[in-house]
Short mmCIF file of C-alpha atoms in Angstrom, two decimals:
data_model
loop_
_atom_site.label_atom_id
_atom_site.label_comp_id
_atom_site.label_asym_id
_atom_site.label_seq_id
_atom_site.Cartn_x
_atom_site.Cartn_y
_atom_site.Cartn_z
CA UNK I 42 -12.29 24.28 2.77
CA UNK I 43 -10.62 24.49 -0.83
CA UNK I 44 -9.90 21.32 -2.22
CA UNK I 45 -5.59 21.06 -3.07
CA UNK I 46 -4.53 22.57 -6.03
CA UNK I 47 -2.91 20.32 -9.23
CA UNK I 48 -0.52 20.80 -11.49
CA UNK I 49 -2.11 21.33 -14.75
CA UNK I 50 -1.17 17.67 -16.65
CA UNK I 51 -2.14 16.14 -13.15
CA UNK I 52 -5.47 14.70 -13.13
CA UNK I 53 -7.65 15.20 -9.90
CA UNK I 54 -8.40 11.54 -9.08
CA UNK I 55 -4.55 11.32 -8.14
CA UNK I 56 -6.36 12.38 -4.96
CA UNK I 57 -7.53 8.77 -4.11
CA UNK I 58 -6.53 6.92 -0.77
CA UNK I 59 -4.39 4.57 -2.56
CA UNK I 60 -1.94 7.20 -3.67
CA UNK I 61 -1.97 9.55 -0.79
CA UNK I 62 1.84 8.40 -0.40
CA UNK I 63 2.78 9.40 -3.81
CA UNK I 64 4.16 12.99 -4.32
CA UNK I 65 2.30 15.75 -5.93
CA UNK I 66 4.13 16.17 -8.63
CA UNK I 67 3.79 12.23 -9.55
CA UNK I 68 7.67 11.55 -9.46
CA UNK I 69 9.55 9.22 -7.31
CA UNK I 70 12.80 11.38 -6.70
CA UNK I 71 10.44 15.08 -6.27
CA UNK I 72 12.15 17.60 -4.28
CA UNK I 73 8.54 18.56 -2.39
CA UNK I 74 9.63 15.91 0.53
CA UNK I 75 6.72 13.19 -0.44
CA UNK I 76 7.15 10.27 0.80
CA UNK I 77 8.76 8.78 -2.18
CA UNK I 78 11.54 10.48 -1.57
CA UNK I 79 11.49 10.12 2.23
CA UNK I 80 11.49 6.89 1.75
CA UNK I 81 14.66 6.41 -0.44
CA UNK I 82 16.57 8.00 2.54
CA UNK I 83 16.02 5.95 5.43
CA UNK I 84 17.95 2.99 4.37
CA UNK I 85 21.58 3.11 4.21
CA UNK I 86 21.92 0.60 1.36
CA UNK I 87 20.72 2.48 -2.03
CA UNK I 88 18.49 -0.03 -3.91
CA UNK I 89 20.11 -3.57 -5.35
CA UNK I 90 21.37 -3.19 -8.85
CA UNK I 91 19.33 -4.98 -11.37
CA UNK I 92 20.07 -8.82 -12.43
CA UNK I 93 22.22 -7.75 -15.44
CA UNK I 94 24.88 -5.66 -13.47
CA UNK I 95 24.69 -8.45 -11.24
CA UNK I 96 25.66 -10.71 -13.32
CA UNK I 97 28.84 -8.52 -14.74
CA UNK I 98 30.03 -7.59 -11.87
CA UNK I 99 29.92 -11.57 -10.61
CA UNK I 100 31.45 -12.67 -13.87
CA UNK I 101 34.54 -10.36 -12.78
CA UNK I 102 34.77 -11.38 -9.34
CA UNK I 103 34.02 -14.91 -9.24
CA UNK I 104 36.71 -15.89 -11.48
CA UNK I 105 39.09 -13.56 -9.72
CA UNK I 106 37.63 -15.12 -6.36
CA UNK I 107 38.50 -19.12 -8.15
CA UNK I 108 41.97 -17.54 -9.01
CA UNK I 109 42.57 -16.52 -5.26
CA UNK I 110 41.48 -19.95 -3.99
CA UNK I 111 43.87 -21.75 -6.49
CA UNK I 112 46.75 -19.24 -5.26
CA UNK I 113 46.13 -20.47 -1.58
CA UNK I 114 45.96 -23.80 -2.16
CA UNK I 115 48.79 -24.34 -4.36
CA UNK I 116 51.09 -21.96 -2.40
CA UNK I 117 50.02 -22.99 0.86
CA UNK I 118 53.38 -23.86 3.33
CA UNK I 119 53.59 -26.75 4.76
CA UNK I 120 54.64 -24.77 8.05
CA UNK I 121 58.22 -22.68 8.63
CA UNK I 122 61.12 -24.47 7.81
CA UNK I 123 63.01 -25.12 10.63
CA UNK I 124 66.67 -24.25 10.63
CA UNK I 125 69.81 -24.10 13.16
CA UNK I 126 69.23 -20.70 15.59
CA UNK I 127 72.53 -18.35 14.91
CA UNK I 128 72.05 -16.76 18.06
CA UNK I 129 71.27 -13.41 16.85
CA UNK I 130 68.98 -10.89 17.41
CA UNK I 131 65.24 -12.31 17.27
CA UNK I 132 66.74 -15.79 16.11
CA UNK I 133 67.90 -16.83 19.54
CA UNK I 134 65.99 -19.14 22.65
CA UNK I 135 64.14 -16.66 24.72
CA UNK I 136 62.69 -17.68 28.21
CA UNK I 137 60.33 -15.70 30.42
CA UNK I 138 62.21 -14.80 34.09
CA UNK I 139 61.42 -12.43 37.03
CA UNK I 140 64.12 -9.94 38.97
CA UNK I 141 63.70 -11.54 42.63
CA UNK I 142 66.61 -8.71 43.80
CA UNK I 143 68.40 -6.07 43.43
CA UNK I 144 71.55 -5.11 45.42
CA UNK I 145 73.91 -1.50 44.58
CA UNK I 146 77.83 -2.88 44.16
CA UNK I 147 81.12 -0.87 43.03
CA UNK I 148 81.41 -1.05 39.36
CA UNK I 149 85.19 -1.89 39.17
CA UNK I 150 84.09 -4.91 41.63
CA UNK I 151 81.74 -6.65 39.38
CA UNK I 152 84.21 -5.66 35.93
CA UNK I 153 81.97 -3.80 34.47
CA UNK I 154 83.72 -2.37 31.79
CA UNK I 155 82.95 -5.39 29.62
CA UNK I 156 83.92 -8.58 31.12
CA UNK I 157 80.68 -9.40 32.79
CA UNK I 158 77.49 -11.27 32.30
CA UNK I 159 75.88 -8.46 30.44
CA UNK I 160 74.46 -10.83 27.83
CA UNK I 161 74.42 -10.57 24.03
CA UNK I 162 72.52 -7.34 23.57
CA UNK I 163 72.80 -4.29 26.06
CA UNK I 164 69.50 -2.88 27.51
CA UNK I 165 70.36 0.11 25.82
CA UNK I 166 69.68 -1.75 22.86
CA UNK I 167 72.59 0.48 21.65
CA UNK I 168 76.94 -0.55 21.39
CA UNK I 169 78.03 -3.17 23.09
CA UNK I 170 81.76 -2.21 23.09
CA UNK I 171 83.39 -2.22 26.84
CA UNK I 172 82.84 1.38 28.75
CA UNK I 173 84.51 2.91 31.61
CA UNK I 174 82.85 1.98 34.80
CA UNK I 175 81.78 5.20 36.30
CA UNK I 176 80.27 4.94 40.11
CA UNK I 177 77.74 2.59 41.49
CA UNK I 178 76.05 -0.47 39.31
CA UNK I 179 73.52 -2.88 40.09
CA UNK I 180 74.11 -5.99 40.54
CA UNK I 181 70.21 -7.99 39.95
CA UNK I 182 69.46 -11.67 40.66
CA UNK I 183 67.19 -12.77 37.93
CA UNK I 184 64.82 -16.21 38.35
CA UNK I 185 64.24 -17.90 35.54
CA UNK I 186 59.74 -18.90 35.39
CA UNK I 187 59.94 -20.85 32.22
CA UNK I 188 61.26 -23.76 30.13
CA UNK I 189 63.57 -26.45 31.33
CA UNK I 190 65.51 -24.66 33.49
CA UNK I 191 62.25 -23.29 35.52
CA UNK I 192 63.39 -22.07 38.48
CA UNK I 193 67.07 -20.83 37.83
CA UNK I 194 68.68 -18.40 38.79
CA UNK I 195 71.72 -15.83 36.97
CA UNK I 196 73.11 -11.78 37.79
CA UNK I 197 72.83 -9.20 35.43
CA UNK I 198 75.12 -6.30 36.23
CA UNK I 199 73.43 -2.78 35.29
CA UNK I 200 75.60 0.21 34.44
CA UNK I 201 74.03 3.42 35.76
CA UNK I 202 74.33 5.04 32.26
CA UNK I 203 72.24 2.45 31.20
CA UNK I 204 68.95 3.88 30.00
CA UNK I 205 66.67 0.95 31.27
CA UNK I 206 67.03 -0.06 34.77
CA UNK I 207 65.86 -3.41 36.47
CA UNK I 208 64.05 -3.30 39.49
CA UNK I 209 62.44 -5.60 42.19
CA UNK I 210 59.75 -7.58 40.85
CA UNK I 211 60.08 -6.30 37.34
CA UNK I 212 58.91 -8.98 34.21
CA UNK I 213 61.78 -9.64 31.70
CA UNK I 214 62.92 -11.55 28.72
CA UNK I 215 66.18 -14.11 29.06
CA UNK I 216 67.98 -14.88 26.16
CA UNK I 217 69.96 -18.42 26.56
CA UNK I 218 72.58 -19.40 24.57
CA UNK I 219 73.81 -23.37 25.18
CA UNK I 220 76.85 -23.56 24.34
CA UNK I 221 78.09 -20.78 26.32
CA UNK I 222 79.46 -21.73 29.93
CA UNK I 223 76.98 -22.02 32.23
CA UNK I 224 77.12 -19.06 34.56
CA UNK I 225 76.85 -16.81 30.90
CA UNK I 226 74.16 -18.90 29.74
CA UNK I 227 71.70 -16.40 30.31
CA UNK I 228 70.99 -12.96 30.03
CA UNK I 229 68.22 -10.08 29.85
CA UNK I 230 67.59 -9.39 26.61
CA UNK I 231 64.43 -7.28 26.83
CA UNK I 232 60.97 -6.43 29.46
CA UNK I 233 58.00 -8.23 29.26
CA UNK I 234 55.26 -5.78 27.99
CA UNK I 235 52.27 -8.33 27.85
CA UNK I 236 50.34 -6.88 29.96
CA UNK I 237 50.56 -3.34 28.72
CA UNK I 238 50.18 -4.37 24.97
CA UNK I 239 47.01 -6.62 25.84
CA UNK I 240 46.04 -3.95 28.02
CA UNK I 241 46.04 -1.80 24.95
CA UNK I 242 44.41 -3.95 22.34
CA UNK I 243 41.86 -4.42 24.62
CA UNK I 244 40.69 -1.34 25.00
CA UNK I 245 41.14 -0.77 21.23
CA UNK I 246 38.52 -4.13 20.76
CA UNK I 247 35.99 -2.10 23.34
CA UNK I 248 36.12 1.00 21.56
CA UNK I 249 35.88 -0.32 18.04
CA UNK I 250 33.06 -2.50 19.33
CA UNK I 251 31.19 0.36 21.44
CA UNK I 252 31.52 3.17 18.75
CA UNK I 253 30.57 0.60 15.69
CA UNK I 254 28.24 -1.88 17.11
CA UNK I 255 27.85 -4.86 14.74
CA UNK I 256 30.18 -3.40 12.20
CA UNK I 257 32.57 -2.73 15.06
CA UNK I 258 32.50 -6.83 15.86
CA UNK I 259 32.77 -8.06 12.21
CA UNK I 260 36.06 -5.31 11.41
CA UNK I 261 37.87 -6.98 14.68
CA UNK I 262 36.65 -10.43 13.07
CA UNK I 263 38.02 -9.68 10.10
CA UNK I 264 41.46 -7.90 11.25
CA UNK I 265 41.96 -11.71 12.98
CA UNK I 266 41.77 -12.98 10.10
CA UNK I 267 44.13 -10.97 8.37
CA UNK I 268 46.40 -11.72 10.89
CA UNK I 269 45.54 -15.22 10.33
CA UNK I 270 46.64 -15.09 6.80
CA UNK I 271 49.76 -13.00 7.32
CA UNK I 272 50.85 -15.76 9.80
CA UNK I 273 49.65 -19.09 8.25
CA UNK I 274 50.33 -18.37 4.82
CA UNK I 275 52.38 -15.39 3.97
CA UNK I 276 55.09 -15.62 6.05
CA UNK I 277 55.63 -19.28 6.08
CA UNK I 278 54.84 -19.37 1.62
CA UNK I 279 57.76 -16.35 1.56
CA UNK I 280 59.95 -18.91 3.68
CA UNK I 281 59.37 -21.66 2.32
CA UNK I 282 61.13 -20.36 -0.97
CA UNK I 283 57.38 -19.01 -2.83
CA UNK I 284 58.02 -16.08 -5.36
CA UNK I 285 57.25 -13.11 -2.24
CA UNK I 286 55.19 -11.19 -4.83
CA UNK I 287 53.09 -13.77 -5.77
CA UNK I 288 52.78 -15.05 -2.02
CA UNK I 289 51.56 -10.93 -1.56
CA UNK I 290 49.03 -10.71 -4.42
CA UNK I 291 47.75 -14.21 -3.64
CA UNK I 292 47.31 -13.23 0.30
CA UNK I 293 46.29 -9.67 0.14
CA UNK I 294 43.69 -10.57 -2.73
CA UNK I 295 42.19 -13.06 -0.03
CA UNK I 296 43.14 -10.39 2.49
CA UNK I 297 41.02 -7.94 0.63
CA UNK I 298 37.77 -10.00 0.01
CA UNK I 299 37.44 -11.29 3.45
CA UNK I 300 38.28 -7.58 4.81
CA UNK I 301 35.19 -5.91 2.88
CA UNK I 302 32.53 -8.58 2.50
CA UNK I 303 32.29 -9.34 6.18
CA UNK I 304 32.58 -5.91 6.42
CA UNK I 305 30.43 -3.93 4.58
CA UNK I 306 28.12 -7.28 3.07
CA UNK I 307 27.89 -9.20 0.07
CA UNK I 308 26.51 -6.26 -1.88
CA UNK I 309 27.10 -4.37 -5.90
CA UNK I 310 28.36 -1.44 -3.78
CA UNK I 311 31.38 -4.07 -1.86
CA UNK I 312 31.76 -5.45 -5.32
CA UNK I 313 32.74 -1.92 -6.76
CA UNK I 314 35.38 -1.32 -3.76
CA UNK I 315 36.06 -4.90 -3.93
CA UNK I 316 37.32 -3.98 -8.01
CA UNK I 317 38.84 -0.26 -7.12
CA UNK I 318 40.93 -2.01 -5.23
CA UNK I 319 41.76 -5.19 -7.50
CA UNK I 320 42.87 -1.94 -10.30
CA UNK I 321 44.89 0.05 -7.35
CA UNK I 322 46.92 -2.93 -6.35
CA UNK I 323 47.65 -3.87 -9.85
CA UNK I 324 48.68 -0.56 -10.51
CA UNK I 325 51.08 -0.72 -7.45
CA UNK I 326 52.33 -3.75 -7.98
CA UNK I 327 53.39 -2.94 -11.92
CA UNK I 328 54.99 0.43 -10.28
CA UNK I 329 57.07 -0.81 -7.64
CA UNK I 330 58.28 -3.98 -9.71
CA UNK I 331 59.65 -1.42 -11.97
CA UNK I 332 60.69 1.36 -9.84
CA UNK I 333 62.22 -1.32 -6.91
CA UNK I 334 64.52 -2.61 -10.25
CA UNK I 335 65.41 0.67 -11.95
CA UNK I 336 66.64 1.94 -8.79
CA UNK I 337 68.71 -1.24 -7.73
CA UNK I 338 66.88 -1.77 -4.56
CA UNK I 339 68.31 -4.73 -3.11
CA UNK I 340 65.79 -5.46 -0.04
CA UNK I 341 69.05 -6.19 2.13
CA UNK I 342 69.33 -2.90 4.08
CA UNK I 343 69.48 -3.31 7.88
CA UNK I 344 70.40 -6.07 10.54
CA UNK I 345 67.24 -7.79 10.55
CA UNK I 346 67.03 -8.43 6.12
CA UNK I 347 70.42 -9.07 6.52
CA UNK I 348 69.59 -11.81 9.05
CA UNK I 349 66.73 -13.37 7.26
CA UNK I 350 69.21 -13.44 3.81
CA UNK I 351 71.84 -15.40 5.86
CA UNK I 352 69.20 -17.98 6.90
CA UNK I 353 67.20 -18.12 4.18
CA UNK I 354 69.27 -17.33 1.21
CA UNK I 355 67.16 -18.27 -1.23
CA UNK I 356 64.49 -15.94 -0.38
CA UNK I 357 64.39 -12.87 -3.13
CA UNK I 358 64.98 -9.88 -1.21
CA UNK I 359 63.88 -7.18 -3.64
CA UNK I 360 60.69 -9.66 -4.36
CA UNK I 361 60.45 -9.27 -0.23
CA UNK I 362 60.59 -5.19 -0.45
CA UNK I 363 57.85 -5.02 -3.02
CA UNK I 364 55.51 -7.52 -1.57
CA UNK I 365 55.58 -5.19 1.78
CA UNK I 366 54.99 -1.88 -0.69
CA UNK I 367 51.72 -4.09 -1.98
CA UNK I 368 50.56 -5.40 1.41
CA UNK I 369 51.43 -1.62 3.19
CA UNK I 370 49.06 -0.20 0.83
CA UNK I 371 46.34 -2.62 1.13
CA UNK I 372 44.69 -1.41 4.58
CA UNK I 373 44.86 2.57 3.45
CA UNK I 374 43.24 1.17 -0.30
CA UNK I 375 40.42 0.01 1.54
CA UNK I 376 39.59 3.40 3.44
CA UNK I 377 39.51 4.91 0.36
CA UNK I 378 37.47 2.53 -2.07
CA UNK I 379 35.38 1.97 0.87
CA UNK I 380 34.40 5.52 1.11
CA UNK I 381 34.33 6.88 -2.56
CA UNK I 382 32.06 4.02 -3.69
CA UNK I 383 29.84 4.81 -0.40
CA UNK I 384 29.79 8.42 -0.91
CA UNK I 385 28.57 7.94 -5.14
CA UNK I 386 25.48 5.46 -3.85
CA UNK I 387 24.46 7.70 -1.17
CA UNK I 388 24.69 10.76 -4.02
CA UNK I 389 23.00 8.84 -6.04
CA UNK I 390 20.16 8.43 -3.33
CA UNK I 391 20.08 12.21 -2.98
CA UNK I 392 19.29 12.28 -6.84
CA UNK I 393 18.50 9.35 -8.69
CA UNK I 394 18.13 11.94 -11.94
CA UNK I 395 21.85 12.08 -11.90
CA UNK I 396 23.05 10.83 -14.53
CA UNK I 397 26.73 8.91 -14.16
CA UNK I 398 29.04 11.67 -15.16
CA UNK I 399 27.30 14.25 -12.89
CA UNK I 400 27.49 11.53 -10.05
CA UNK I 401 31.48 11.18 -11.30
CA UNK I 402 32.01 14.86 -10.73
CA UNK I 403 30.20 15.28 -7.30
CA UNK I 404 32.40 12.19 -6.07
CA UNK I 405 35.84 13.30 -7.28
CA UNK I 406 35.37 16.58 -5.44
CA UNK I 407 34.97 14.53 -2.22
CA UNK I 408 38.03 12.29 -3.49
CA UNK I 409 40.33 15.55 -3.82
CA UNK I 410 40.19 16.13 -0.06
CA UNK I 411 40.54 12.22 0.88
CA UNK I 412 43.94 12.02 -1.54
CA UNK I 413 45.21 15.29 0.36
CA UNK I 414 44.60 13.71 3.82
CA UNK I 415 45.06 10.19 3.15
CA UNK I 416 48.63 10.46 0.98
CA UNK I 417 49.71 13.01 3.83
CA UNK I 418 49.04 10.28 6.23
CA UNK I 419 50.72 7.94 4.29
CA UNK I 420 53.99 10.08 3.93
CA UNK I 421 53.91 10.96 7.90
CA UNK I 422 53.36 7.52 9.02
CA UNK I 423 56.52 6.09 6.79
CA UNK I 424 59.04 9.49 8.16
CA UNK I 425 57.29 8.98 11.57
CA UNK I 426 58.79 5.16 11.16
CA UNK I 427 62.19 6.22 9.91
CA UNK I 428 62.55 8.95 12.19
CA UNK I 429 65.79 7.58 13.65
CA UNK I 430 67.29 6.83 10.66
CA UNK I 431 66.76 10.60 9.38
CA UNK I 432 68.15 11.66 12.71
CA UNK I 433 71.31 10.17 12.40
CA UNK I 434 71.67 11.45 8.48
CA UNK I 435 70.76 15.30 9.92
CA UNK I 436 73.69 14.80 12.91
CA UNK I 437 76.19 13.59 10.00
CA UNK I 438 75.10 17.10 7.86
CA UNK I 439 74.22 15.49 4.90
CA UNK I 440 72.75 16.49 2.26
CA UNK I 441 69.34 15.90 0.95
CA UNK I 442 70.23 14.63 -2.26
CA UNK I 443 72.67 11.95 -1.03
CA UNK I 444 69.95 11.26 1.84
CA UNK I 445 67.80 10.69 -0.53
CA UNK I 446 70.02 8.49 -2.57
CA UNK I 447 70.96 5.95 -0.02
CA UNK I 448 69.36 2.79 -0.07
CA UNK I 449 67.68 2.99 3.25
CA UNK I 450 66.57 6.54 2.41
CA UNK I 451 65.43 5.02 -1.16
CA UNK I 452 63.39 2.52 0.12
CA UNK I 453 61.30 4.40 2.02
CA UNK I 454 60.42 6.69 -0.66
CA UNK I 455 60.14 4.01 -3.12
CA UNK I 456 57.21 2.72 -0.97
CA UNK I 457 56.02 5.88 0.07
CA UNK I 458 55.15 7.17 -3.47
CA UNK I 459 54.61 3.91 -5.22
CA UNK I 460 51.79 3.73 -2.31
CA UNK I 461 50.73 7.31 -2.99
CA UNK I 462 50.35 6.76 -6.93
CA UNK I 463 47.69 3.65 -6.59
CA UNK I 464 45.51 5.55 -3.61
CA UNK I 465 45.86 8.73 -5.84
CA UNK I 466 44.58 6.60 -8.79
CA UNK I 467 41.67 4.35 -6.58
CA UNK I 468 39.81 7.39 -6.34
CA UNK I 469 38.58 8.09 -9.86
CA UNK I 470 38.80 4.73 -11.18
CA UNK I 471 36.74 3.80 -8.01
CA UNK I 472 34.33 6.90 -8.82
CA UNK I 473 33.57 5.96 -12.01
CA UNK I 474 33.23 2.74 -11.51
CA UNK I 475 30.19 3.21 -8.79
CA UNK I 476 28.73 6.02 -11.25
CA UNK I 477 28.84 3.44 -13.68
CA UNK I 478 27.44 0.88 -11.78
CA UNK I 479 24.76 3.04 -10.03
CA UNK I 480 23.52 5.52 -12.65
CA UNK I 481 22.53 2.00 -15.06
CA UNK I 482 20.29 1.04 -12.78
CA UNK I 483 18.29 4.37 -12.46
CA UNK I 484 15.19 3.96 -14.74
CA UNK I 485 14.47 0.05 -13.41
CA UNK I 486 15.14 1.62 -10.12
CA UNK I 487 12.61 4.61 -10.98
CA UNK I 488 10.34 2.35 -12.28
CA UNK I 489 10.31 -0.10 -9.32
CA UNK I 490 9.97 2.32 -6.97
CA UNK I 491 6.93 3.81 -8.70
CA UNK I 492 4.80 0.42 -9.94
CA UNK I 493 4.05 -0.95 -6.01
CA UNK I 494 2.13 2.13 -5.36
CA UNK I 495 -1.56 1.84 -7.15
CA UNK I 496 -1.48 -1.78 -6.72
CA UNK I 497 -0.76 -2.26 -3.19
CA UNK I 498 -3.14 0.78 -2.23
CA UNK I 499 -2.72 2.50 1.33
CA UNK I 500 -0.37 -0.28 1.77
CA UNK I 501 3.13 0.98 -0.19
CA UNK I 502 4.61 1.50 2.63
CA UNK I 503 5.69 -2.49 2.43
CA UNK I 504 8.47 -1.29 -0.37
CA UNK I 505 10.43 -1.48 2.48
CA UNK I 506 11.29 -5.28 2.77
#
């Protein structure tokens, strides 16, 4: 048997039994497939950034972390104000109530051109204005299964060119107004769709837990406590008369930093998102401040602003608008900080010779095809949402400038590509941020990788701790 060949500048007592895991060629990051290099690819995680880096990147975020804190704690509401109900869409008593029967009666005999108990909002959800009566109705006796009145019972008369129908058994929503008499006191407002929508989030939790195990758990953990935040503090702050856009940088800051360090760990590579998406937001923020104002966006554009404005008039309603643009972007600024500053550590494990321009390039080609999918998304999801609205402008024939150019049109693209601009600009400023970050650490890494080896003999294979 012929002993292995060596390169030439390789001396032959590399042969020795407390090397055999080093590569031929002597070099951590060979491309012969030695185990040094093996090894750098079974763990997710590149290696931790060295003490220095550390240290920046903490004297960044732990200031910005304080600042968050402070933000909480002095904006924190003391709870809603409470107010006098107007009656009025989602500001009116509700109670929950079962449909015990239903019975088919004339039209004409029950008035139902407008005169009877129909309550304050048709099922249609649609105008309320009297119609003709046209053939048979249905006349249903609703019980009442909650609140004081537990037990009572009121008819709701159905139209049959009414697009929701009640039926036997069927789970609905009273409204009750007190001062009107008491035989118009209540009246369906709405189904109850409990069950389907916990239905559905529960098999949302099983599949997000199933497909991502741990990381599955910790997301829904963390969506709760977004939730958490949205209802405890931003919400009741914007209420309570807080600036809205200071309430939204304050809460989607502490949004953002729970979000990814339960995540995705307490970890350089979070801290690089974790800053992406500080710059994004920012960026955002500065945009749609300007762009809401130049455009005379007033915030007040449909029944439910318009309600909120008459009960809280104090509240800024442009402030409102531009707090939603920054807290709308937040979840889809995540995605992509997440991923860019994932995909530069893991090319950075493929090569660790790379220096942090080369590693800049490789990850801005990957960012191209996340912008294209991720601003398409974002442009789909908000005409998907508006879909009515454009609906109603392409039945009127209008034309796409003065669609375009009405305030409920405006808003919409306002928000759409004030959102577009900061995920368009997370990607390289995320990139080379991670380069940055990475690429510094490449000769201690080198170095750290290769000094274990002669010393710990036939045992190196403990690097992985």
């Amino acid at each position: 048997m012929h002993p292995p060949s060596y390169p030439p500048s390789e001396p032959p007592h590399h042969r020795g039994p407390g090397d055999r895991h080093s590569p031929p060629d002597g070099h951590g990051h060979g491309s012969d497939g030695g185990h040094g290099h093996s090894h750098s690819h079974s763990h997710g995680p590149a290696a931790p950034v060295s003490r220095h880096l550390r240290k920046v990147i903490a004297a960044i975020l732990i200031p910005f972390t304080a600042a968050v804190i402070v933000g909480l704690v002095v904006l924190w509401p003391g709870g809603v104000p409470s107010h006098k109900r107007s009656g009025v869409g989602f500001d009116r008593q509700t109670q929950q109530a079962t449909v015990t029967t239903v019975v088919a009666v004339d039209c004409k005999s029950v008035n139902a051109s407008g005169g009877g108990p129909v309550g304050d909002t048709p099922l249609t959800g649609g105008s309320s204005a009297p119609q003709t009566p046209a053939g048979t109705c249905k006349k249903a006796t609703v019980r009442v299964d909650t609140g004081k009145d537990k037990g009572r019972t009121f008819t709701e008369i159905v139209q049959p060119d009414q697009s929701r129908q009640l039926h036997q058994g069927e789970k609905v929503v009273a409204a009750y107004e007190p001062s009107a008499p008491k035989e118009l006191q209540y009246s369906v407002t709405d189904v109850d769709r409990k069950f389907p929508m916990a239905l559905l989030a529960g098999i949302f939790a099983v599949a997000v837990v199933v497909v991502g195990r741990m990381r599955g758990v910790m997301a829904l953990v963390a969506l709760a406590v977004s939730f958490l935040l949205l209802s405890l503090f931003v919400l009741p702050a914007i209420l309570d008369g807080s600036n809205p856009l200071l309430v939204a940088v304050v809460g989607s800051s502490a949004i953002m930093l729970l979000a990814l360090y339960m995540c995705h760990g307490l970890s350089a590579r979070t801290s690089v998102a974790v800053l992406g998406t500080l710059v994004s937001l920012s960026l955002i923020g500065l945009l749609g401040s300007e762009f809401i104002g130049w455009a005379a966006l007033t915030g007040n554009t449909d029944d439910n602003t318009g309600l909120i404005h008459g009960l809280y008039p104090h509240i800024d309603m442009s402030g409102l608008l531009l707090a939603g643009v920054i807290i709308g972007s937040l979840g889809v600024l995540d995605d992509v900080t997440v991923t860019q500053t994932s995909a530069v550590w893991e090319l950075h494990e493929a090569n660790p010779s790379m220096g942090w321009r080369g590693l800049y390039r490789a990850g801005i080609r990957i960012g191209r095809d996340h912008i294209a999918s991720v601003v398409n998304t974002l442009v789909l999801a908000y005409a998907g949402a508006a879909l009515p609205l454009l609906l109603l402008f392409s039945i009127a024939q209008s034309s796409v400038v003065s669609v375009a150019g009405s305030e409920l049109v405006a808003e919409e693209i306002v928000r759409t590509l004030v959102g577009s601009i900061g995920l368009v600009a997370s990607v390289p400023v995320t990139t080379v941020l991670a380069a940055i970050v990475v690429s510094a650490d490449r000769p201690a890494t080198a170095d750290a990788a290769s000094a274990p080896v002669p010393a710990r003999g036939g045992r190196g294979r403990r690097r992985k701790r």
